[in-house]
Short mmCIF file of C-alpha atoms in Angstrom, two decimals:
data_model
loop_
_atom_site.label_atom_id
_atom_site.label_comp_id
_atom_site.label_asym_id
_atom_site.label_seq_id
_atom_site.Cartn_x
_atom_site.Cartn_y
_atom_site.Cartn_z
CA UNK A 1 -24.44 -93.77 -4.79
CA UNK A 2 -26.20 -96.72 -3.06
CA UNK A 3 -26.70 -94.65 0.10
CA UNK A 4 -28.28 -91.85 -1.86
CA UNK A 5 -30.55 -94.32 -3.59
CA UNK A 6 -31.50 -95.91 -0.29
CA UNK A 7 -32.28 -92.42 1.21
CA UNK A 8 -34.54 -91.67 -1.81
CA UNK A 9 -36.29 -94.97 -1.44
CA UNK A 10 -36.94 -94.35 2.26
CA UNK A 11 -38.14 -90.87 1.48
CA UNK A 12 -40.49 -92.22 -1.21
CA UNK A 13 -41.79 -94.91 1.08
CA UNK A 14 -42.38 -92.33 3.86
CA UNK A 15 -44.19 -90.02 1.41
CA UNK A 16 -46.42 -92.81 0.17
CA UNK A 17 -47.26 -93.82 3.70
CA UNK A 18 -48.24 -90.23 4.49
CA UNK A 19 -50.39 -90.18 1.36
CA UNK A 20 -52.19 -93.28 2.44
CA UNK A 21 -52.98 -91.91 5.93
CA UNK A 22 -54.13 -88.60 4.51
CA UNK A 23 -56.35 -90.46 2.01
CA UNK A 24 -57.84 -92.40 4.89
CA UNK A 25 -58.54 -89.20 6.86
CA UNK A 26 -60.06 -87.45 3.81
CA UNK A 27 -62.41 -90.42 3.22
CA UNK A 28 -63.27 -90.75 6.89
CA UNK A 29 -64.10 -87.01 7.27
CA UNK A 30 -65.53 -85.85 3.99
CA UNK A 31 -67.43 -82.99 5.40
CA UNK A 32 -65.63 -80.15 7.10
CA UNK A 33 -66.34 -79.77 10.82
CA UNK A 34 -68.05 -76.78 12.30
CA UNK A 35 -65.66 -74.16 13.66
CA UNK A 36 -64.78 -74.43 17.32
CA UNK A 37 -66.79 -72.19 19.55
CA UNK A 38 -64.46 -70.41 22.02
CA UNK A 39 -67.11 -69.38 24.44
CA UNK A 40 -66.01 -67.02 27.21
CA UNK A 41 -64.91 -68.50 30.54
CA UNK A 42 -67.02 -67.84 33.63
CA UNK A 43 -66.23 -67.53 37.30
CA UNK A 44 -67.96 -70.86 37.93
CA UNK A 45 -65.75 -72.63 35.47
CA UNK A 46 -62.59 -71.06 36.91
CA UNK A 47 -63.67 -72.19 40.36
CA UNK A 48 -64.33 -75.75 39.23
CA UNK A 49 -60.93 -75.95 37.53
CA UNK A 50 -59.05 -74.58 40.46
CA UNK A 51 -60.98 -76.95 42.79
CA UNK A 52 -59.63 -79.93 40.83
CA UNK A 53 -56.04 -78.76 41.14
CA UNK A 54 -54.05 -81.02 43.34
CA UNK A 55 -52.79 -79.71 46.71
CA UNK A 56 -49.12 -79.79 45.81
CA UNK A 57 -46.09 -78.00 47.24
CA UNK A 58 -44.25 -78.30 43.92
CA UNK A 59 -44.16 -75.26 41.63
CA UNK A 60 -42.91 -74.02 38.35
CA UNK A 61 -40.51 -71.18 37.60
CA UNK A 62 -42.94 -68.72 39.24
CA UNK A 63 -42.41 -70.50 42.63
CA UNK A 64 -46.16 -70.36 43.33
CA UNK A 65 -47.50 -73.79 44.39
CA UNK A 66 -50.98 -74.93 43.45
CA UNK A 67 -52.31 -74.79 47.02
CA UNK A 68 -51.69 -71.04 47.12
CA UNK A 69 -53.52 -70.63 43.84
CA UNK A 70 -56.46 -72.72 45.12
CA UNK A 71 -56.80 -70.53 48.23
CA UNK A 72 -56.37 -67.26 46.17
CA UNK A 73 -58.99 -68.00 43.44
CA UNK A 74 -61.80 -65.93 45.25
CA UNK A 75 -59.50 -62.88 45.12
CA UNK A 76 -57.89 -63.33 41.68
CA UNK A 77 -60.71 -64.87 39.59
CA UNK A 78 -61.62 -61.47 37.99
CA UNK A 79 -58.28 -60.69 36.43
CA UNK A 80 -57.92 -64.41 35.52
CA UNK A 81 -61.28 -64.30 33.70
CA UNK A 82 -60.22 -61.16 31.77
CA UNK A 83 -56.87 -62.61 30.67
CA UNK A 84 -58.27 -66.05 29.73
CA UNK A 85 -61.08 -64.47 27.65
CA UNK A 86 -58.54 -62.25 26.03
CA UNK A 87 -56.61 -65.37 25.11
CA UNK A 88 -59.71 -67.06 23.73
CA UNK A 89 -60.67 -64.04 21.60
CA UNK A 90 -57.22 -63.41 20.18
CA UNK A 91 -55.96 -67.06 19.97
CA UNK A 92 -52.73 -66.13 21.65
CA UNK A 93 -51.53 -68.18 24.59
CA UNK A 94 -49.52 -66.06 27.07
CA UNK A 95 -45.76 -66.57 26.35
CA UNK A 96 -44.75 -66.56 29.95
CA UNK A 97 -47.04 -69.53 30.64
CA UNK A 98 -45.24 -71.59 28.07
CA UNK A 99 -42.10 -71.71 30.26
CA UNK A 100 -41.43 -74.81 32.34
CA UNK A 101 -38.70 -76.31 34.44
CA UNK A 102 -37.36 -79.56 33.02
CA UNK A 103 -36.27 -82.19 35.48
CA UNK A 104 -34.62 -85.39 34.14
CA UNK A 105 -36.01 -88.57 35.82
CA UNK A 106 -33.93 -91.79 35.47
CA UNK A 107 -35.93 -94.60 33.80
CA UNK A 108 -33.57 -97.52 33.14
CA UNK A 109 -30.30 -98.39 31.49
CA UNK A 110 -26.97 -96.61 31.50
CA UNK A 111 -27.12 -93.52 33.71
CA UNK A 112 -24.47 -91.81 31.56
CA UNK A 113 -26.77 -91.84 28.50
CA UNK A 114 -29.41 -89.12 27.89
CA UNK A 115 -31.93 -91.67 26.53
CA UNK A 116 -32.05 -93.38 29.98
CA UNK A 117 -33.81 -90.32 31.34
CA UNK A 118 -37.40 -89.08 31.01
CA UNK A 119 -37.85 -85.25 31.03
CA UNK A 120 -40.57 -84.01 33.36
CA UNK A 121 -41.87 -80.55 32.84
CA UNK A 122 -42.97 -78.53 35.84
CA UNK A 123 -45.58 -76.05 34.68
CA UNK A 124 -46.96 -73.14 36.65
CA UNK A 125 -50.39 -73.65 38.25
CA UNK A 126 -51.77 -70.78 36.24
CA UNK A 127 -50.65 -72.45 32.97
CA UNK A 128 -52.66 -75.57 33.97
CA UNK A 129 -55.77 -73.44 34.52
CA UNK A 130 -55.35 -71.81 31.00
CA UNK A 131 -54.74 -75.22 29.43
CA UNK A 132 -57.81 -76.75 31.14
CA UNK A 133 -60.02 -74.03 29.73
CA UNK A 134 -58.78 -74.78 26.20
CA UNK A 135 -59.15 -78.51 26.87
CA UNK A 136 -62.77 -78.16 27.92
CA UNK A 137 -63.65 -76.51 24.61
CA UNK A 138 -61.72 -78.81 22.46
CA UNK A 139 -63.20 -81.85 24.12
CA UNK A 140 -66.73 -80.51 23.75
CA UNK A 141 -66.09 -79.78 20.09
CA UNK A 142 -64.69 -83.27 19.53
CA UNK A 143 -67.65 -84.92 21.26
CA UNK A 144 -70.34 -82.91 19.53
CA UNK A 145 -68.85 -83.56 16.10
CA UNK A 146 -68.10 -87.29 16.88
CA UNK A 147 -64.37 -86.80 16.09
CA UNK A 148 -63.18 -89.13 18.83
CA UNK A 149 -63.59 -92.85 18.19
CA UNK A 150 -65.70 -94.92 20.61
CA UNK A 151 -62.56 -97.11 21.12
CA UNK A 152 -60.77 -94.21 22.79
CA UNK A 153 -60.75 -94.92 26.58
CA UNK A 154 -57.93 -92.76 27.92
CA UNK A 155 -58.33 -89.06 28.73
CA UNK A 156 -62.12 -89.24 28.24
CA UNK A 157 -64.74 -88.40 30.87
CA UNK A 158 -66.68 -91.39 32.25
CA UNK A 159 -64.22 -93.75 30.64
CA UNK A 160 -61.24 -95.73 31.85
CA UNK A 161 -58.83 -98.61 31.10
CA UNK A 162 -61.11 -100.81 33.21
CA UNK A 163 -63.96 -100.21 30.78
CA UNK A 164 -61.64 -101.14 27.87
CA UNK A 165 -60.77 -104.41 29.61
CA UNK A 166 -64.46 -105.10 30.22
CA UNK A 167 -65.25 -104.57 26.64
CA UNK A 168 -62.39 -106.79 25.42
CA UNK A 169 -63.46 -109.52 27.92
CA UNK A 170 -67.02 -109.30 26.71
CA UNK A 171 -65.97 -109.70 23.05
CA UNK A 172 -63.81 -112.66 23.88
CA UNK A 173 -66.64 -114.44 25.78
CA UNK A 174 -69.09 -113.63 23.00
CA UNK A 175 -66.79 -115.22 20.40
CA UNK A 176 -66.13 -118.26 22.67
CA UNK A 177 -69.87 -118.84 22.92
CA UNK A 178 -70.11 -118.73 19.21
CA UNK A 179 -67.14 -121.09 18.86
CA UNK A 180 -65.44 -118.42 16.73
CA UNK A 181 -61.66 -117.99 16.36
CA UNK A 182 -60.08 -115.47 18.71
CA UNK A 183 -56.90 -113.60 18.09
CA UNK A 184 -55.32 -110.71 19.91
CA UNK A 185 -52.26 -108.56 19.28
CA UNK A 186 -50.90 -106.45 22.04
CA UNK A 187 -48.11 -103.94 21.53
CA UNK A 188 -46.02 -102.16 24.05
CA UNK A 189 -44.07 -99.49 22.08
CA UNK A 190 -40.95 -97.99 23.68
CA UNK A 191 -40.64 -94.20 23.02
CA UNK A 192 -43.93 -94.35 21.15
CA UNK A 193 -44.11 -90.59 20.38
CA UNK A 194 -40.52 -90.54 19.13
CA UNK A 195 -41.40 -93.38 16.68
CA UNK A 196 -44.59 -91.72 15.41
CA UNK A 197 -44.68 -89.93 12.14
CA UNK A 198 -44.83 -86.30 13.32
CA UNK A 199 -45.63 -85.01 9.84
CA UNK A 200 -48.94 -86.92 9.89
CA UNK A 201 -49.75 -85.72 13.38
CA UNK A 202 -49.45 -82.12 12.53
CA UNK A 203 -50.78 -82.30 8.95
CA UNK A 204 -53.91 -80.22 8.27
CA UNK A 205 -56.73 -81.67 6.26
#
C-alpha cells in the first residue's frame, strides 16, 4: 500500500513539474510562431553542404564513404535536389536514411555492464546531407522568430564556448569593480539526456 502511495505521489509531483514548465513556456511565448518556410533546396546549397562534409573513410550501412559522395556531387546533385525537395514538400524523411550502424564505445567502469558503453551511430553520408538541409531551415526559423536564447552558445553559427567564457569573465570582472557579491554554480550532469524529462521535451504548446 505504501509503495502504491509513493508511486502516486511521485506521479503527482512529476505532473505538477510538467505543468509548471508548460506554464512557463506558455507565458514566454504567448503569440504563436509563424509557420516554418520549407523553401526548396538549390544546387548551390547542396554543393556547400557536401563541401563541408569531412573526408572520412568510415561509412554507414550503404558502405559509401563521405569522400566518394563529395567527389560525386557534380554528377548526382540533380537527383539529390529532386528527392530532397520531395521530402520538404511531403514532410516525409526517407526511411532508408534513418538506418544506422551502432558501435558501442567503452567510456569507463565495468566492461561487463552495458551502461559503461556509449553507443555511436554511423549514419550514411546522404543522410547527413538531408539532415543538414532541414537543420538550415529550422535554424533560420528559430533565429528569425527569436526562439533561441542569447545565452545559447553551442551549435550556433558565429558562437562558441570561448565566447561563453569571455562573457562570464566579463560579468565577474564587472561585479568585482562594483564590489558586488559573486556566486557561480557549475553542474556536470552524467547521462544528462537520460535524466531529462522526455515528456516536456516532446510536448507541443
